[in-house]
Amino acid sequence: MHNPKMTPEYRGLIRARLDIAYDGGPYSGWGIQTVERTVQGVIEEALALIIRRSVRLTVAGRTDAGVHARGQVAHFDVTPEEWDGLRRGHDTAPEESLKRRLNGALGSVLRELRGTVQIVDASRAPQGFDARFSALWRRYSYRIADGSTHKDPLQRALTLWHEQDLDVALMNQAAAPLLGLQDFAAFAKPREGSTTVRTLQRFDFQQDPDGVINLNIQADAFCHNMVRALLGAALRIGEGQESPEWMYERLIAGIRDAKSVLAAPHPLILEEVHYPHETAMHERAVLTRTRRAVPEPVL
């Protein structure tokens, strides 16, 4: 059961929300590591310069090494004195000052990587908000140029250059049965104590007039490596190596083997994290913390 004494409001703290965009190429993912540079690490370092103490961020979705974001969301807690002190005596709102000062501090921290991480917006979060547990869904995109598609050198850092031709219709046929509440253990790197049950809300491929294939995928949450594992399997089907039924068969059997290959990370972008109305933030967070059970698969 959720303990109300753990909420920032009960402890007299103010919760700040950050909307973040970043080029994940130079980083070893979002999460803090001992040695490697991470997105969380550089933002927390910049926050420490402003608030003058260590600050720990809670994020909507931990992205892998090399994965980018346009719509990442994180939160942290400060005292009312620290929140007001962000203004530094100026007649500006604390959230406006936080965004400006944090982007400035990131420039100092990043130096040669200046501009790879940007605070798009900063705000005072509504009561009960949790960047991770209040989210309704996360949406990712992924660009693929297959064997028959012109390779644009200017888009190479954000596009998978795939040597074989891909059948988009077969990939969509394979993706459709995976929608809904499922156990995605076959397409995830499990974390100790975490469930692999997720609700996949969208999983489809669309081809632009120039031939570029765009993956659109959305779920209430994603397991570690889940998007790249699903795409890796879909590429095998698009190449004709496997039948369209193969992905669902692996899903219900929970199979992870030598054919469980991750797609490259560099074209993957966290586009958006969506939240309920501010009056439902706390209720959503409590619901998300409840472990979900998966129904029996339809054979």
Tab-separated table of C-alpha atoms in Angstrom:
chain	number	residue	atom	x	y	z
A	1	MET	CA	0.000	0.000	0.000
A	2	HIS	CA	1.231	3.488	-0.809
A	3	ASN	CA	2.460	5.407	2.220
A	4	PRO	CA	1.281	9.063	2.107
A	5	LYS	CA	4.167	9.984	4.390
A	6	MET	CA	6.527	9.291	1.477
A	7	THR	CA	5.031	11.989	-0.767
A	8	PRO	CA	7.048	15.206	-1.199
A	9	GLU	CA	4.070	17.308	-0.070
A	10	TYR	CA	3.954	15.481	3.273
A	11	ARG	CA	7.669	16.082	3.775
A	12	GLY	CA	7.309	19.785	2.998
A	13	LEU	CA	9.168	19.492	-0.314
A	14	ILE	CA	8.448	20.874	-3.775
A	15	ARG	CA	8.689	18.540	-6.775
A	16	ALA	CA	10.183	19.973	-9.968
A	17	ARG	CA	9.520	18.466	-13.394
A	18	LEU	CA	12.086	18.592	-16.195
A	19	ASP	CA	11.265	17.964	-19.869
A	20	ILE	CA	14.495	16.898	-21.544
A	21	ALA	CA	15.866	16.298	-25.039
A	22	TYR	CA	19.224	14.720	-25.773
A	23	ASP	CA	21.506	13.195	-28.373
A	24	GLY	CA	22.302	9.856	-26.765
A	25	GLY	CA	25.227	9.065	-29.062
A	26	PRO	CA	28.014	10.226	-26.705
A	27	TYR	CA	26.406	8.713	-23.580
A	28	SER	CA	26.299	5.275	-21.971
A	29	GLY	CA	22.540	5.509	-21.533
A	30	TRP	CA	20.451	7.447	-19.038
A	31	GLY	CA	21.264	5.768	-15.723
A	32	ILE	CA	24.167	6.709	-13.463
A	33	GLN	CA	27.310	4.590	-13.840
A	34	THR	CA	30.534	4.559	-11.870
A	35	VAL	CA	32.865	5.569	-14.697
A	36	GLU	CA	30.987	6.080	-17.963
A	37	ARG	CA	29.314	9.389	-18.891
A	38	THR	CA	25.507	9.216	-18.730
A	39	VAL	CA	22.675	11.672	-19.340
A	40	GLN	CA	21.478	11.442	-15.739
A	41	GLY	CA	25.011	11.986	-14.522
A	42	VAL	CA	25.610	15.237	-16.409
A	43	ILE	CA	22.203	16.689	-15.483
A	44	GLU	CA	22.696	15.851	-11.807
A	45	GLU	CA	26.157	17.405	-11.950
A	46	ALA	CA	24.656	20.585	-13.411
A	47	LEU	CA	21.870	20.602	-10.796
A	48	ALA	CA	24.443	20.325	-8.012
A	49	LEU	CA	26.083	23.520	-9.277
A	50	ILE	CA	22.762	25.361	-9.002
A	51	ILE	CA	21.270	23.896	-5.822
A	52	ARG	CA	24.651	23.395	-4.102
A	53	ARG	CA	23.999	19.816	-3.037
A	54	SER	CA	23.609	16.446	-4.697
A	55	VAL	CA	20.213	15.872	-6.315
A	56	ARG	CA	18.829	12.534	-7.510
A	57	LEU	CA	16.577	12.443	-10.586
A	58	THR	CA	13.686	10.037	-11.142
A	59	VAL	CA	13.079	9.445	-14.853
A	60	ALA	CA	10.092	8.341	-16.941
A	61	GLY	CA	12.107	5.800	-18.925
A	62	ARG	CA	15.754	4.716	-18.711
A	63	THR	CA	17.133	4.796	-22.264
A	64	ASP	CA	19.963	2.484	-23.384
A	65	ALA	CA	23.415	3.598	-24.502
A	66	GLY	CA	23.180	5.519	-27.779
A	67	VAL	CA	19.392	6.031	-27.600
A	68	HIS	CA	18.049	9.574	-27.994
A	69	ALA	CA	15.095	11.519	-26.580
A	70	ARG	CA	12.924	14.428	-27.623
A	71	GLY	CA	10.381	13.992	-24.832
A	72	GLN	CA	12.102	12.552	-21.767
A	73	VAL	CA	10.669	13.550	-18.360
A	74	ALA	CA	12.307	13.519	-14.926
A	75	HIS	CA	11.611	14.937	-11.473
A	76	PHE	CA	13.502	15.898	-8.332
A	77	ASP	CA	12.556	17.354	-4.942
A	78	VAL	CA	13.762	20.564	-3.293
A	79	THR	CA	12.892	22.515	-0.170
A	80	PRO	CA	10.726	25.657	-0.492
A	81	GLU	CA	13.828	27.733	0.308
A	82	GLU	CA	15.804	26.055	-2.481
A	83	TRP	CA	12.924	26.521	-4.927
A	84	ASP	CA	12.598	30.218	-4.153
A	85	GLY	CA	16.386	30.594	-4.212
A	86	LEU	CA	16.468	29.571	-7.874
A	87	ARG	CA	15.403	33.123	-8.703
A	88	ARG	CA	18.577	34.567	-7.112
A	89	GLY	CA	16.685	37.676	-6.117
A	90	HIS	CA	15.378	38.390	-9.614
A	91	ASP	CA	11.728	39.041	-10.474
A	92	THR	CA	11.335	35.778	-12.414
A	93	ALA	CA	9.422	32.589	-11.703
A	94	PRO	CA	11.565	29.820	-10.153
A	95	GLU	CA	10.734	27.447	-13.014
A	96	GLU	CA	11.883	29.960	-15.632
A	97	SER	CA	15.104	30.536	-13.744
A	98	LEU	CA	15.609	26.776	-13.312
A	99	LYS	CA	15.393	26.127	-17.052
A	100	ARG	CA	17.744	29.005	-17.935
A	101	ARG	CA	20.303	28.304	-15.222
A	102	LEU	CA	20.290	24.541	-15.746
A	103	ASN	CA	20.928	24.870	-19.482
A	104	GLY	CA	23.739	27.277	-18.675
A	105	ALA	CA	25.238	24.884	-16.136
A	106	LEU	CA	24.978	22.012	-18.629
A	107	GLY	CA	27.055	24.062	-21.051
A	108	SER	CA	29.785	24.303	-18.413
A	109	VAL	CA	29.600	20.613	-17.502
A	110	LEU	CA	29.482	19.301	-21.075
A	111	ARG	CA	32.079	21.573	-22.709
A	112	GLU	CA	32.984	19.726	-25.941
A	113	LEU	CA	29.553	18.039	-25.848
A	114	ARG	CA	27.722	21.326	-25.344
A	115	GLY	CA	24.198	21.154	-26.813
A	116	THR	CA	23.831	17.363	-26.635
A	117	VAL	CA	21.503	17.698	-23.613
A	118	GLN	CA	18.842	20.407	-23.412
A	119	ILE	CA	16.221	21.219	-20.804
A	120	VAL	CA	13.160	21.877	-22.967
A	121	ASP	CA	10.969	22.948	-20.039
A	122	ALA	CA	11.043	23.133	-16.254
A	123	SER	CA	7.946	23.405	-14.059
A	124	ARG	CA	6.568	22.867	-10.598
A	125	ALA	CA	4.926	19.454	-10.713
A	126	PRO	CA	1.303	19.019	-9.619
A	127	GLN	CA	0.542	17.206	-6.385
A	128	GLY	CA	1.131	13.456	-6.598
A	129	PHE	CA	3.238	13.657	-9.773
A	130	ASP	CA	5.861	10.960	-10.326
A	131	ALA	CA	7.796	11.055	-13.605
A	132	ARG	CA	8.000	7.272	-13.708
A	133	PHE	CA	4.850	5.927	-12.093
A	134	SER	CA	2.339	8.629	-13.124
A	135	ALA	CA	2.971	8.106	-16.846
A	136	LEU	CA	0.161	6.634	-18.948
A	137	TRP	CA	2.409	5.682	-21.848
A	138	ARG	CA	5.739	6.159	-23.623
A	139	ARG	CA	6.151	6.439	-27.394
A	140	TYR	CA	9.298	5.690	-29.419
A	141	SER	CA	10.219	6.058	-33.094
A	142	TYR	CA	12.869	4.327	-35.243
A	143	ARG	CA	14.007	4.985	-38.866
A	144	ILE	CA	15.135	2.244	-41.253
A	145	ALA	CA	16.521	2.529	-44.796
A	146	ASP	CA	16.471	-0.966	-46.322
A	147	GLY	CA	18.385	-2.361	-49.286
A	148	SER	CA	16.277	-0.621	-51.936
A	149	THR	CA	16.139	2.762	-50.204
A	150	HIS	CA	18.418	5.718	-50.912
A	151	LYS	CA	20.856	6.199	-48.047
A	152	ASP	CA	20.965	9.854	-47.000
A	153	PRO	CA	24.382	10.559	-45.432
A	154	LEU	CA	22.928	13.499	-43.506
A	155	GLN	CA	20.523	11.120	-41.718
A	156	ARG	CA	22.984	8.302	-41.089
A	157	ALA	CA	23.268	9.043	-37.345
A	158	LEU	CA	19.507	8.558	-36.897
A	159	THR	CA	18.781	5.813	-39.440
A	160	LEU	CA	19.466	2.080	-39.564
A	161	TRP	CA	21.050	1.249	-42.906
A	162	HIS	CA	19.751	-2.285	-43.446
A	163	GLU	CA	21.348	-4.275	-46.261
A	164	GLN	CA	18.363	-6.490	-47.113
A	165	ASP	CA	15.009	-5.438	-48.536
A	166	LEU	CA	12.182	-5.521	-45.984
A	167	ASP	CA	8.526	-6.463	-46.456
A	168	VAL	CA	6.623	-3.899	-44.391
A	169	ALA	CA	3.308	-5.746	-44.753
A	170	LEU	CA	4.794	-8.915	-43.226
A	171	MET	CA	6.319	-6.910	-40.362
A	172	ASN	CA	2.949	-5.331	-39.580
A	173	GLN	CA	1.250	-8.720	-39.792
A	174	ALA	CA	3.718	-10.058	-37.227
A	175	ALA	CA	3.392	-7.048	-34.925
A	176	ALA	CA	-0.413	-6.948	-34.629
A	177	PRO	CA	-0.913	-10.035	-32.375
A	178	LEU	CA	1.513	-8.628	-29.798
A	179	LEU	CA	-0.750	-5.698	-28.947
A	180	GLY	CA	-2.460	-5.611	-25.570
A	181	LEU	CA	-1.531	-6.902	-22.123
A	182	GLN	CA	1.231	-9.483	-22.530
A	183	ASP	CA	4.266	-10.927	-20.787
A	184	PHE	CA	7.238	-9.728	-22.865
A	185	ALA	CA	9.885	-11.874	-21.143
A	186	ALA	CA	10.887	-13.197	-24.588
A	187	PHE	CA	11.714	-9.643	-25.710
A	188	ALA	CA	13.355	-8.168	-22.636
A	189	LYS	CA	16.427	-8.304	-20.480
A	190	PRO	CA	14.789	-8.994	-17.112
A	191	ARG	CA	15.678	-6.924	-14.062
A	192	GLU	CA	15.621	-8.578	-10.664
A	193	GLY	CA	12.322	-7.971	-8.883
A	194	SER	CA	10.668	-6.402	-11.948
A	195	THR	CA	7.739	-7.666	-13.968
A	196	THR	CA	7.921	-8.124	-17.746
A	197	VAL	CA	4.148	-7.690	-18.140
A	198	ARG	CA	3.327	-4.640	-20.253
A	199	THR	CA	0.438	-3.256	-22.314
A	200	LEU	CA	1.628	-2.669	-25.869
A	201	GLN	CA	-0.682	-0.015	-27.329
A	202	ARG	CA	0.893	0.558	-30.730
A	203	PHE	CA	3.408	-1.396	-32.810
A	204	ASP	CA	3.439	-0.685	-36.535
A	205	PHE	CA	5.647	0.201	-39.480
A	206	GLN	CA	4.924	2.906	-42.052
A	207	GLN	CA	6.877	3.538	-45.236
A	208	ASP	CA	7.476	7.091	-46.480
A	209	PRO	CA	7.347	7.989	-50.190
A	210	ASP	CA	11.167	8.033	-50.182
A	211	GLY	CA	11.217	4.428	-48.950
A	212	VAL	CA	12.287	5.079	-45.362
A	213	ILE	CA	10.479	2.774	-42.915
A	214	ASN	CA	9.328	4.291	-39.626
A	215	LEU	CA	8.588	2.190	-36.570
A	216	ASN	CA	5.961	3.640	-34.208
A	217	ILE	CA	5.731	1.860	-30.870
A	218	GLN	CA	3.875	2.824	-27.701
A	219	ALA	CA	3.234	1.074	-24.380
A	220	ASP	CA	2.313	1.867	-20.811
A	221	ALA	CA	5.977	1.109	-20.076
A	222	PHE	CA	8.840	-0.790	-21.696
A	223	CYS	CA	11.119	-3.458	-20.269
A	224	HIS	CA	14.896	-3.197	-20.586
A	225	ASN	CA	15.881	-3.643	-24.284
A	226	MET	CA	12.240	-4.392	-25.208
A	227	VAL	CA	11.890	-2.045	-28.193
A	228	ARG	CA	15.189	-3.103	-29.756
A	229	ALA	CA	14.398	-6.797	-29.178
A	230	LEU	CA	10.966	-6.503	-30.808
A	231	LEU	CA	12.475	-4.675	-33.766
A	232	GLY	CA	15.297	-7.192	-34.093
A	233	ALA	CA	12.705	-9.960	-34.398
A	234	ALA	CA	10.555	-7.952	-36.826
A	235	LEU	CA	13.564	-7.422	-39.103
A	236	ARG	CA	14.016	-11.205	-39.422
A	237	ILE	CA	10.414	-11.467	-40.558
A	238	GLY	CA	10.754	-8.533	-42.943
A	239	GLU	CA	13.753	-10.253	-44.544
A	240	GLY	CA	11.745	-13.464	-44.989
A	241	GLN	CA	13.852	-15.517	-42.545
A	242	GLU	CA	10.830	-16.253	-40.335
A	243	SER	CA	7.054	-16.458	-40.780
A	244	PRO	CA	4.811	-13.645	-39.456
A	245	GLU	CA	3.544	-15.987	-36.711
A	246	TRP	CA	7.057	-16.487	-35.335
A	247	MET	CA	7.069	-13.443	-33.049
A	248	TYR	CA	3.840	-14.338	-31.267
A	249	GLU	CA	4.935	-17.950	-30.900
A	250	ARG	CA	8.094	-16.777	-29.164
A	251	LEU	CA	6.089	-14.402	-27.005
A	252	ILE	CA	3.775	-17.047	-25.569
A	253	ALA	CA	6.627	-19.553	-25.162
A	254	GLY	CA	8.913	-17.003	-23.500
A	255	ILE	CA	11.775	-18.001	-25.791
A	256	ARG	CA	15.111	-16.139	-25.677
A	257	ASP	CA	17.911	-17.758	-27.679
A	258	ALA	CA	20.539	-17.055	-30.327
A	259	LYS	CA	17.845	-15.537	-32.563
A	260	SER	CA	17.046	-12.915	-29.885
A	261	VAL	CA	19.009	-10.072	-31.470
A	262	LEU	CA	18.803	-6.395	-30.535
A	263	ALA	CA	18.462	-3.799	-33.281
A	264	ALA	CA	21.088	-1.041	-33.268
A	265	PRO	CA	20.372	1.751	-30.735
A	266	HIS	CA	21.313	4.874	-32.716
A	267	PRO	CA	17.986	5.396	-34.618
A	268	LEU	CA	15.809	4.917	-31.510
A	269	ILE	CA	14.167	8.068	-30.114
A	270	LEU	CA	11.941	8.489	-27.062
A	271	GLU	CA	9.426	10.874	-28.594
A	272	GLU	CA	6.856	11.437	-25.857
A	273	VAL	CA	5.741	10.518	-22.354
A	274	HIS	CA	2.052	11.118	-21.675
A	275	TYR	CA	0.456	11.809	-18.285
A	276	PRO	CA	-3.137	12.032	-17.021
A	277	HIS	CA	-4.810	15.223	-15.860
A	278	GLU	CA	-3.010	16.655	-12.844
A	279	THR	CA	-5.862	15.624	-10.538
A	280	ALA	CA	-5.208	11.955	-11.391
A	281	MET	CA	-1.412	11.928	-11.005
A	282	HIS	CA	-1.333	10.308	-7.576
A	283	GLU	CA	-4.002	7.731	-8.409
A	284	ARG	CA	-2.119	6.707	-11.555
A	285	ALA	CA	1.167	6.361	-9.642
A	286	VAL	CA	-0.447	4.067	-7.069
A	287	LEU	CA	-2.040	1.940	-9.806
A	288	THR	CA	1.218	1.580	-11.732
A	289	ARG	CA	3.051	0.331	-8.660
A	290	THR	CA	0.632	-2.597	-8.476
A	291	ARG	CA	2.038	-5.630	-10.234
A	292	ARG	CA	-0.041	-6.705	-13.213
A	293	ALA	CA	-1.037	-10.226	-14.117
A	294	VAL	CA	-1.216	-11.368	-17.749
A	295	PRO	CA	-4.236	-13.304	-19.093
A	296	GLU	CA	-3.836	-16.710	-20.697
A	297	PRO	CA	-2.679	-16.337	-24.350
A	298	VAL	CA	-5.042	-17.077	-27.205
A	299	LEU	CA	-3.625	-20.012	-29.173
